[in-house]
Amino acid sequence: DGYENLTLGEVRGADHGSHIRTTGVVTAAPGLLGKNITFIAEGETALQLSLSGQALPTLKLGDQVSVAGTVSKSSTGTKLLVRNPKFIIILSAGIPPLPITVTIGDVDETYEARLINLTGKVSKSATASFVLAEGDSSLRVILKNREQTWPKAGVAQTATVVGFVTLTSAGPVLWARSPTDITLNAAAPIVAGASDEKPVDLSQTQPSQAYAGYLVLGALVLFLVGTYMWEKKKLPWLAATVEKIRHRL
């Protein structure tokens, strides 16, 4: 029939336009990402399937399928274009594969089409996407199917997302698989600490208070010096002055 049988791992090595047949496990139920897009996986390899202008057949997560189509390669990665739903054949039912947990900084083109789970803090939020950050790394999360009701991610919230890595000309992004695959935690409250206390500006001290302090200090110094000199009988006139200050204090 003109289709070369390849393992899923061999598909990425095939030339653009090659007609191939491969097998894999369904990791996205039809309709979650659009009526004609799904993903299959086998081990550490995954592939996006795109049905040309038609709806996908009835598939369930975990179904083992055989797919025949045309390899498409571009700046947005490798895909398998399927001309007709009859080219997707269900071989058996199975257990849906679990997402792998990765850090945002690890996500690159080697994770293309794979189902992953990651956590980060929302740094930007828009209607159809938001950006997750972790340290110096960030990744845009795309809410692809606008017919779904997606949770609203607020800036500074922590979010855990399960989705598929896809490529763009600007780098990898994450397509959230479904609204239930996004878990949002409340933003951490800002707690006022000692660093929030305003330092006292001594330049704003009332002049009368400052002068009064200087007068008291000067009188005390004069008192002590005068007492010492008076006891030594070296400055009799200072003794009289000190005596007057004593009476005033």
XYZ file of N, CA, C and O in Angstrom, residues 17 20 28 42-43 60 65 72 100 110 141 145 150 159 167-168 182 187 193 216 224 247:
88
model
N 7.625 14.182 4.021
C 6.841 13.641 2.911
C 6.805 12.134 2.834
O 6.109 11.570 1.970
N 4.406 6.575 5.970
C 4.815 5.563 6.946
C 3.606 5.046 7.722
O 2.544 5.668 7.760
N -3.984 11.527 24.305
C -4.937 12.650 24.345
C -6.219 12.205 23.656
O -6.208 11.862 22.474
N 5.094 5.922 22.660
C 5.641 4.579 22.823
C 6.977 4.732 23.528
O 7.940 5.240 22.954
N 7.033 4.308 24.793
C 8.257 4.486 25.558
C 8.564 5.968 25.741
O 7.720 6.740 26.194
N -9.927 6.272 22.890
C -9.869 6.455 24.331
C -8.414 6.477 24.776
O -7.537 5.906 24.125
N -2.961 1.930 18.945
C -3.462 2.149 17.586
C -2.363 1.968 16.551
O -1.177 2.128 16.846
N 5.396 15.120 8.273
C 5.522 16.558 8.012
C 6.552 17.132 8.966
O 6.430 16.975 10.189
N 5.377 12.295 32.612
C 6.652 12.320 33.316
C 6.823 13.699 33.951
O 6.422 14.710 33.367
N 13.803 17.874 22.697
C 13.836 16.415 22.877
C 12.561 15.897 23.543
O 12.293 14.695 23.509
N 2.390 28.326 28.639
C 1.362 27.288 28.627
C 0.212 27.771 27.751
O -0.362 28.839 27.993
N -7.655 24.601 23.143
C -9.055 24.415 22.760
C -9.936 25.453 23.450
O -10.281 25.317 24.617
N -11.465 27.098 30.798
C -10.183 26.941 31.472
C -10.142 27.730 32.777
O -10.754 28.791 32.876
N 1.272 26.951 39.839
C 0.440 26.096 38.999
C 1.174 24.811 38.647
O 2.376 24.824 38.367
N 6.513 22.486 19.563
C 7.562 23.417 19.174
C 6.989 24.583 18.384
O 6.030 24.433 17.623
N 7.597 25.760 18.573
C 7.292 26.945 17.789
C 8.611 27.525 17.303
O 9.685 27.077 17.717
N -4.913 21.233 35.088
C -4.278 22.431 35.641
C -4.701 22.570 37.098
O -5.899 22.643 37.400
N -1.770 32.384 45.699
C -0.505 33.104 45.801
C -0.138 33.267 47.266
O -0.997 33.471 48.123
N 7.539 42.404 57.565
C 8.593 42.031 58.506
C 9.336 43.250 58.996
O 8.938 44.392 58.782
N 21.571 70.172 78.578
C 21.694 69.284 79.730
C 23.071 68.619 79.742
O 23.736 68.523 80.779
N 30.813 68.345 86.317
C 31.833 67.382 86.700
C 33.224 68.003 86.696
O 34.031 67.781 87.613
N 22.310 75.049 92.001
C 21.041 75.613 92.482
C 20.005 75.682 91.366
O 18.804 75.484 91.607
